[in-house]
XYZ file of C-alpha atoms in Angstrom:
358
model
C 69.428 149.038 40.979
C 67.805 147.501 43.796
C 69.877 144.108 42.836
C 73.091 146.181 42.813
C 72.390 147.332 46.316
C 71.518 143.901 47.138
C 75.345 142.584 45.936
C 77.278 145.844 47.659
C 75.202 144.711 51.037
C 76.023 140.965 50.720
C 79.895 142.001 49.519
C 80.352 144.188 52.719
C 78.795 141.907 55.107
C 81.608 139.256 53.687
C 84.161 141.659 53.392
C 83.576 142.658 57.532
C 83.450 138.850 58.705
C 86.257 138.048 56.768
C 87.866 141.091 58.378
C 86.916 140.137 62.307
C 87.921 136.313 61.430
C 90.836 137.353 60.076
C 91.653 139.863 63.329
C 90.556 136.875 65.883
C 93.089 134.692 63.888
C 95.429 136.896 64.006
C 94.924 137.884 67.425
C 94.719 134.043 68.548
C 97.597 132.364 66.691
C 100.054 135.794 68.408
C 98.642 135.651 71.765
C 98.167 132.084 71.624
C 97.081 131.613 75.142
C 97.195 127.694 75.031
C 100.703 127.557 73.569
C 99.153 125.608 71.409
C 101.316 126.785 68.461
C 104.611 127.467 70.767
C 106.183 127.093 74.160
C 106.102 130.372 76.284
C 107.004 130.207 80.013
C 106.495 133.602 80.175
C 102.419 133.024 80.236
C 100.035 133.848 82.537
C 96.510 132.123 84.067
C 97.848 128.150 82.895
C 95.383 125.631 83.245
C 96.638 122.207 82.873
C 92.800 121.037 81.290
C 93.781 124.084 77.866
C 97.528 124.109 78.206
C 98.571 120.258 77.933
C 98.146 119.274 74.499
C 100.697 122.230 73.190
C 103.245 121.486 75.764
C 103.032 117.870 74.311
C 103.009 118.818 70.803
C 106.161 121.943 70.991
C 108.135 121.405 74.499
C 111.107 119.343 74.274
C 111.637 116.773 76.429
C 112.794 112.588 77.303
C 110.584 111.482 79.730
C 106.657 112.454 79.690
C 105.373 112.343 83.185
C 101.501 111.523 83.530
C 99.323 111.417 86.061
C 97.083 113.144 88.816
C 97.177 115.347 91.714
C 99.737 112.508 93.323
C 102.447 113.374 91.237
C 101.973 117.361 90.606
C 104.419 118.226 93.095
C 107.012 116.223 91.345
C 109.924 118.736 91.570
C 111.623 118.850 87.457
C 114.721 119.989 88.120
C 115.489 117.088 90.372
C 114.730 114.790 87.515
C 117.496 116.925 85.841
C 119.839 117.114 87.976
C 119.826 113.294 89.423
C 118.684 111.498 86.608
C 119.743 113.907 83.695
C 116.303 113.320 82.561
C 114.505 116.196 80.782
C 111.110 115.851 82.076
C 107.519 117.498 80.816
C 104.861 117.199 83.790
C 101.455 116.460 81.918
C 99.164 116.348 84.973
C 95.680 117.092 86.104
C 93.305 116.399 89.724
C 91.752 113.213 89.766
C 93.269 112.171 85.957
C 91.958 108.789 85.365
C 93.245 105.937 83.097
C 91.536 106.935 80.218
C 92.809 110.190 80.273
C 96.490 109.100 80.961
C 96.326 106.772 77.950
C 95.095 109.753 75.471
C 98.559 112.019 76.968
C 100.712 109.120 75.994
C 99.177 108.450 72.806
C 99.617 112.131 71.893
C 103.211 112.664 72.852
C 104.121 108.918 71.535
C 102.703 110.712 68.177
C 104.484 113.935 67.875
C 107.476 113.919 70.358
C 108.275 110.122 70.827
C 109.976 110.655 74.786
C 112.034 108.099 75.481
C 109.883 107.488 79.010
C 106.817 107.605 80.666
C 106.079 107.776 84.471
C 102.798 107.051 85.401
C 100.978 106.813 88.868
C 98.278 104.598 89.051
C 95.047 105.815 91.140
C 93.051 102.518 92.100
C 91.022 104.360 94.161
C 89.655 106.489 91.296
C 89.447 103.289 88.375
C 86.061 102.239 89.787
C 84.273 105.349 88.876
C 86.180 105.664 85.538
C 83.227 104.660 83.281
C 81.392 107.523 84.744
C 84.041 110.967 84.585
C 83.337 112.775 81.958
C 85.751 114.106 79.417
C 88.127 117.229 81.110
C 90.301 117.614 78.290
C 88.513 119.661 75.217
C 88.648 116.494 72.736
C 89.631 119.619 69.877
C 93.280 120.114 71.168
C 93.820 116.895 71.306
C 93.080 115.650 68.015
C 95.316 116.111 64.933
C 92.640 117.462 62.299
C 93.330 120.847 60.800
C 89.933 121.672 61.411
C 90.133 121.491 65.118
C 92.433 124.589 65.254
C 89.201 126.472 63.995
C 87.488 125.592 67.298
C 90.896 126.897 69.028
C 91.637 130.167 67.163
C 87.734 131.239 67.573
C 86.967 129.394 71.111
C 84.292 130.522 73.509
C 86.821 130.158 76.788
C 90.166 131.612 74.603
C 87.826 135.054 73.742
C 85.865 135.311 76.955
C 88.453 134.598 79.370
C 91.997 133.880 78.319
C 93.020 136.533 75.562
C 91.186 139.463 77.865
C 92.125 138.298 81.224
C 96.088 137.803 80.003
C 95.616 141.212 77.913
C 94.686 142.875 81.105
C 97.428 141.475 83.333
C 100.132 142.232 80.206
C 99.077 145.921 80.500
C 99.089 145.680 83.604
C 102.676 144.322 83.971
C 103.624 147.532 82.159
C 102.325 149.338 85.449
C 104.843 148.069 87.197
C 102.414 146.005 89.261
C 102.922 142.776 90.923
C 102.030 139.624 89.212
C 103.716 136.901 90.499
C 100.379 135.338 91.619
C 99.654 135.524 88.257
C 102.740 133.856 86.835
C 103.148 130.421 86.398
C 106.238 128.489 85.350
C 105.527 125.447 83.238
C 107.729 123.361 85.423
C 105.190 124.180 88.098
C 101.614 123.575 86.813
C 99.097 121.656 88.903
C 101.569 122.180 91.470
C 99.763 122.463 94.918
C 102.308 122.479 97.372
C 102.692 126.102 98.796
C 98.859 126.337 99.293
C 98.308 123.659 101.753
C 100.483 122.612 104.910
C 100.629 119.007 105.611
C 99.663 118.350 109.366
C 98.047 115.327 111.516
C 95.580 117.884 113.122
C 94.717 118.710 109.773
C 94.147 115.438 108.585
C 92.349 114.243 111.607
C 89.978 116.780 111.527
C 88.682 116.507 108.206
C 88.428 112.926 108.377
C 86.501 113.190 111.324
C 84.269 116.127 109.800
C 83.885 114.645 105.642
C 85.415 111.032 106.333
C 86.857 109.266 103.304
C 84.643 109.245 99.741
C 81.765 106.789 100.218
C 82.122 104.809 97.040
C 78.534 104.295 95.473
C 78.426 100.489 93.905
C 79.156 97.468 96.002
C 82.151 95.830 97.491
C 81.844 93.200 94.527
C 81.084 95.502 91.466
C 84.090 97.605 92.567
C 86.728 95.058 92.103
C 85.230 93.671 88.930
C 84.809 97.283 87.572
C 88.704 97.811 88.723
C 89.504 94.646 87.064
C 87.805 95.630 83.784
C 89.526 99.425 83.821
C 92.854 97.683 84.010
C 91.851 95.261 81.547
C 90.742 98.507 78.875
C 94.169 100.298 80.047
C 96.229 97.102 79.535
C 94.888 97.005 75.883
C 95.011 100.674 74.957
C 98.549 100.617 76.069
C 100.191 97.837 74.944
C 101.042 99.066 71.781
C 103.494 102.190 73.371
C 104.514 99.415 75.655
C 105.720 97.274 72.424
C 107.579 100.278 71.326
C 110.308 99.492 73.444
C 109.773 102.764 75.168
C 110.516 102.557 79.072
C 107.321 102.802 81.557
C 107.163 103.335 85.246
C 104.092 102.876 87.041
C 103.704 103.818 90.666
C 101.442 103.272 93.477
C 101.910 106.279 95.036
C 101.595 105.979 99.179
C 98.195 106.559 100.616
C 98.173 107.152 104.127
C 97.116 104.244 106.481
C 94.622 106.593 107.652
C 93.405 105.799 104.209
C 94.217 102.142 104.256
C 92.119 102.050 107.553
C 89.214 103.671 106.272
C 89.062 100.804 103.413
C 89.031 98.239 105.547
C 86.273 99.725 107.888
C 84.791 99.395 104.511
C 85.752 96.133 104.254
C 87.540 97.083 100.638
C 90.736 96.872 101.262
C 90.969 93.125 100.503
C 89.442 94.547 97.074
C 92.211 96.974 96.388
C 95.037 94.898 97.018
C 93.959 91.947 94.472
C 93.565 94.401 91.915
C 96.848 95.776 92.680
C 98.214 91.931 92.054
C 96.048 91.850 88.649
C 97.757 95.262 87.535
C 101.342 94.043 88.727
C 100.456 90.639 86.659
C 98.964 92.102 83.681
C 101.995 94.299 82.865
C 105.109 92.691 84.761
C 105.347 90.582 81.337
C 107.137 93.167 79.668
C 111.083 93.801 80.320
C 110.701 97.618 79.401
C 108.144 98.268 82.196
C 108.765 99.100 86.089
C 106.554 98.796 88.784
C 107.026 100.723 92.125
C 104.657 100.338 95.172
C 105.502 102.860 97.910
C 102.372 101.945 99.643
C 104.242 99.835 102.113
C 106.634 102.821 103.464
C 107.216 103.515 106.874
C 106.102 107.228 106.737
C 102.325 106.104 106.224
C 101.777 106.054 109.583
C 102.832 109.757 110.033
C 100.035 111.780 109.260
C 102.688 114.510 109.480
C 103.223 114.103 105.856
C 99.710 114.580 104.728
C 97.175 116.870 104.157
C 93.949 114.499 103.780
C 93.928 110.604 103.453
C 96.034 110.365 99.840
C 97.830 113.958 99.493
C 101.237 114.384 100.927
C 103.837 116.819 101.512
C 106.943 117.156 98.824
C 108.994 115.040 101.611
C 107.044 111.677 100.345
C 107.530 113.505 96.440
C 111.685 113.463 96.998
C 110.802 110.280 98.527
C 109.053 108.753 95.025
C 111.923 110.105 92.984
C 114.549 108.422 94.883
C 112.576 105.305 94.624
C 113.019 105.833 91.110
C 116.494 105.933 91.274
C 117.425 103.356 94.021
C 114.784 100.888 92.772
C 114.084 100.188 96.473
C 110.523 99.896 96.250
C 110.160 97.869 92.882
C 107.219 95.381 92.929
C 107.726 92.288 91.089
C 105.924 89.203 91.545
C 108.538 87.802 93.928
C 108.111 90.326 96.782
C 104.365 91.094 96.000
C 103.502 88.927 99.019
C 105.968 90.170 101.227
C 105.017 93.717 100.112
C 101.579 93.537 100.851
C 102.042 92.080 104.525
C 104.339 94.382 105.533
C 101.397 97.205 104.422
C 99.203 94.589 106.434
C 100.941 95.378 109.340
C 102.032 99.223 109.285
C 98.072 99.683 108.851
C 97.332 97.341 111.689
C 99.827 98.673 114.028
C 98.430 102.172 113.214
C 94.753 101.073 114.134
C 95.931 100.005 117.614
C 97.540 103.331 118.023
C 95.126 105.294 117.080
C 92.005 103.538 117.850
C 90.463 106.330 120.302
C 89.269 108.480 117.423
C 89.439 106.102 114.400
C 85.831 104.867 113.111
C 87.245 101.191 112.787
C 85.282 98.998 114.494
C-alpha cells in the first residue's frame, strides 16, 4: 500500500513539472521576448545584449551592420533610400573585435547578407583580451539544447516576460508607452538623450579626462597588433566568400587625438591603423574608410565627449559610403595621416589655454 502511495506521489510530482515546463514553454516560445523565434517590432524593453542573435537568425535583410556605440545612430532608412540597401543594425557600447567577428559568423550562417559594415574601435583593441563575454554564449550557438536555457532563462522569467506582461496590460489602459517602445531600426540608438555641445565636451574632459589606459605605451601597440592579427584570421574566411566588407575608422575628435599624444600614443595608434589598412587592403571585396582626417574634428560642436558625435558626422559616414571620398588605400595613407597631423596640431594652438598638452 505504502509502495502504491509511494508511485501516485512520484507520478504527480512528474505530472506537475511536466505541467509548469510545459506552461513556461508555452508561455516563452508565444511571448518570446528575445524574438528569438520571430521578428516583432511591436516589442517592448529591447536590449541589444538578448535581442541580437534572433534579429540575425529571422529579420531579412542585405547588408549586416556591426559595430559599437560609433555607429548606433546610423539612420536605416537612409541606407534604403540612397543606397537601396536593406540594412539590420547589430550593435552594442564598447563591442570589441571579438564580438563583431561572432555577429558575422552568425548571420554569414543563417542569412548570408550580401554586406557587412564594420567600424573599427582601436582605442578599445588593447583591452580586448580582458572584456568579458556580453552576449549570453546560449543564443548564439546553434545547439537545440541551448533553446532550453532560453525558454526557461533566469533574466526572460524575472524580468522580460513580467515587465512586457505588465506594460501589454497596461497598453490596454490606454496609457502612454512610447518610452517603452522601441523600433528595431532604432536599438542602441542614443541620439535624442544627449545634445552634442563644446561646453559639454570641455567640461567633462576637464572634470574625468580621457580613459587612462593601464599597460604601457609599448605593450599597447603590440597588444593592438596581435588583436588585429586574431581578427584578420577569424575573418578571412567571410572575407573569401566574396561577400563585400567596409571597415571604418569612425572620426574621433582631435580633442581625442590631443589627449593621445599628451600621452605620447598617438604615434601608437596610427601604425596600427597602417597594419590594419595592410593586413586587409589585399582583398578586392574589402573597403576601407578613414574619416579621422575630416575637417569637422576640430568642432567640438559635433560631440558629446572625446569619440561620440552628433547624427551630423553619422549622415556624414554614410555619404562617405556612397561618394567613396574618404577611402584609405595604401596610396593616400601618408597623405591621410598628415593632414590628421595637422587638423590636431592646428587645434592644440587654438585651444591651448585649457588643453592639458604640454
Amino acid at each position: 500500500m505504502e509502495k502504491i502511495k509511494y508511485k501516485k506521489w512520484i507520478l504527480s510530482v512528474a505530472l506537475m513539472t511536466s505541467t509548469v515546463l510545459f506552461f513556461m514553454t508555452f508561455i516563452t516560445y508565444i511571448l518570446d521576448p528575445y524574438m528569438y523565434y520571430r521578428v516583432d517590432d511591436s516589442k517592448r524593453l529591447l536590449n541589444t545584449r538578448f535581442v541580437t542573435a534572433g534579429l540575425i537568425k529571422n529579420s531579412e535583410y542585405d547588408t549586416a551592420i556591426v559595430g559599437s556605440s560609433l555607429i548606433q545612430n546610423f539612420d536605416m532608412n537612409s541606407f534604403r533610400n540612397k543606397l537601396g540597401w536593406n540594412p539590420l543594425k547589430l550593435t552594442v557600447g564598447g563591442m570589441t573585435t571579438k564580438e563583431q567577428v561572432q555577429m558575422v559568423n552568425m548571420a554569414s550562417k543563417t542569412n548570408n547578407p550580401d554586406r557587412f559594415i564594420l567600424n573599427i574601435p582601436l582605442d578599445v583593441n588593447y583591452n580586448d583580451k580582458t572584456r568579458d563575454d556580453i552576449f549570453p554564449v546560449y543564443l548564439y550557438n546553434s545547439y537545440y539544447l541551448d533553446d532550453i536555457k532560453y525558454l526557461f532563462g533566469y533574466e526572460v522569467w524575472t524580468r522580460y516576460i513580467p515587465i512586457n506582461t505588465i506594460l501589454n496590460c497596461a497598453s490596454k489602459t490606454g496609457a502612454d508607452l512610447s518610452g517603452f517602445s522601441i523600433k528595431v531600426d532604432l536599438m542602441g540608438d542614443w541620439s535624442k538623450e544627449v545634445e552634442p555641445g563644446r561646453e559639454i565636451v570641455i567640461e567633462g574632459y576637464q572634470e574625468n579626462g580621457i580613459h587612462e589606459p593601464n599597460i604601457s605605451k609599448y605593450a599597447i601597440l603590440s597588444n593592438m597588433k596581435n588583436v588585429i592579427d586574431i581578427f584578420h584570421d577569424e575573418i578571412k574566411t567571410q572575407i573569401q566568400n566574396e561577400k563585400e566588407f567596409i571597415f571604418i575608422f569612425p572620426p574621433y575628435s582631435a580633442l581625442y587625438w590631443s589627449d593621445m599624444k599628451e600621452k605620447d600614443l598617438y604615434s601608437e595608434f596610427i601604425i596600427a591603423k597602417k597594419y590594419f589598412l595592410y593586413k586587409f587592403s589585399e582583398y578586392s571585396n574589402v573597403r576601407i574608410i578613414d574619416m579621422q582626417d575630416c575637417e569637422k574634428i576640430s568642432n567640438l560642436n559635433y560631440y558629446i565627449d572625446s569619440i561620440h558625435y552628433h547624427t551630423t558626422i553619422q549622415k556624414d559616414m554614410l555619404d562617405a559610403i556612397i561618394s567613396k571620398q574618404y577611402d584609405l588605400n595604401r596610396e593616400n595613407f601618408s597623405s591621410k595621416s598628415n593632414n590628421l597631423d595637422m587638423i590636431v596640431t592646428k587645434f592644440i594652438q587654438d585651444n591651448n589655454d585649457w588643453l592639458k598638452v604640454n
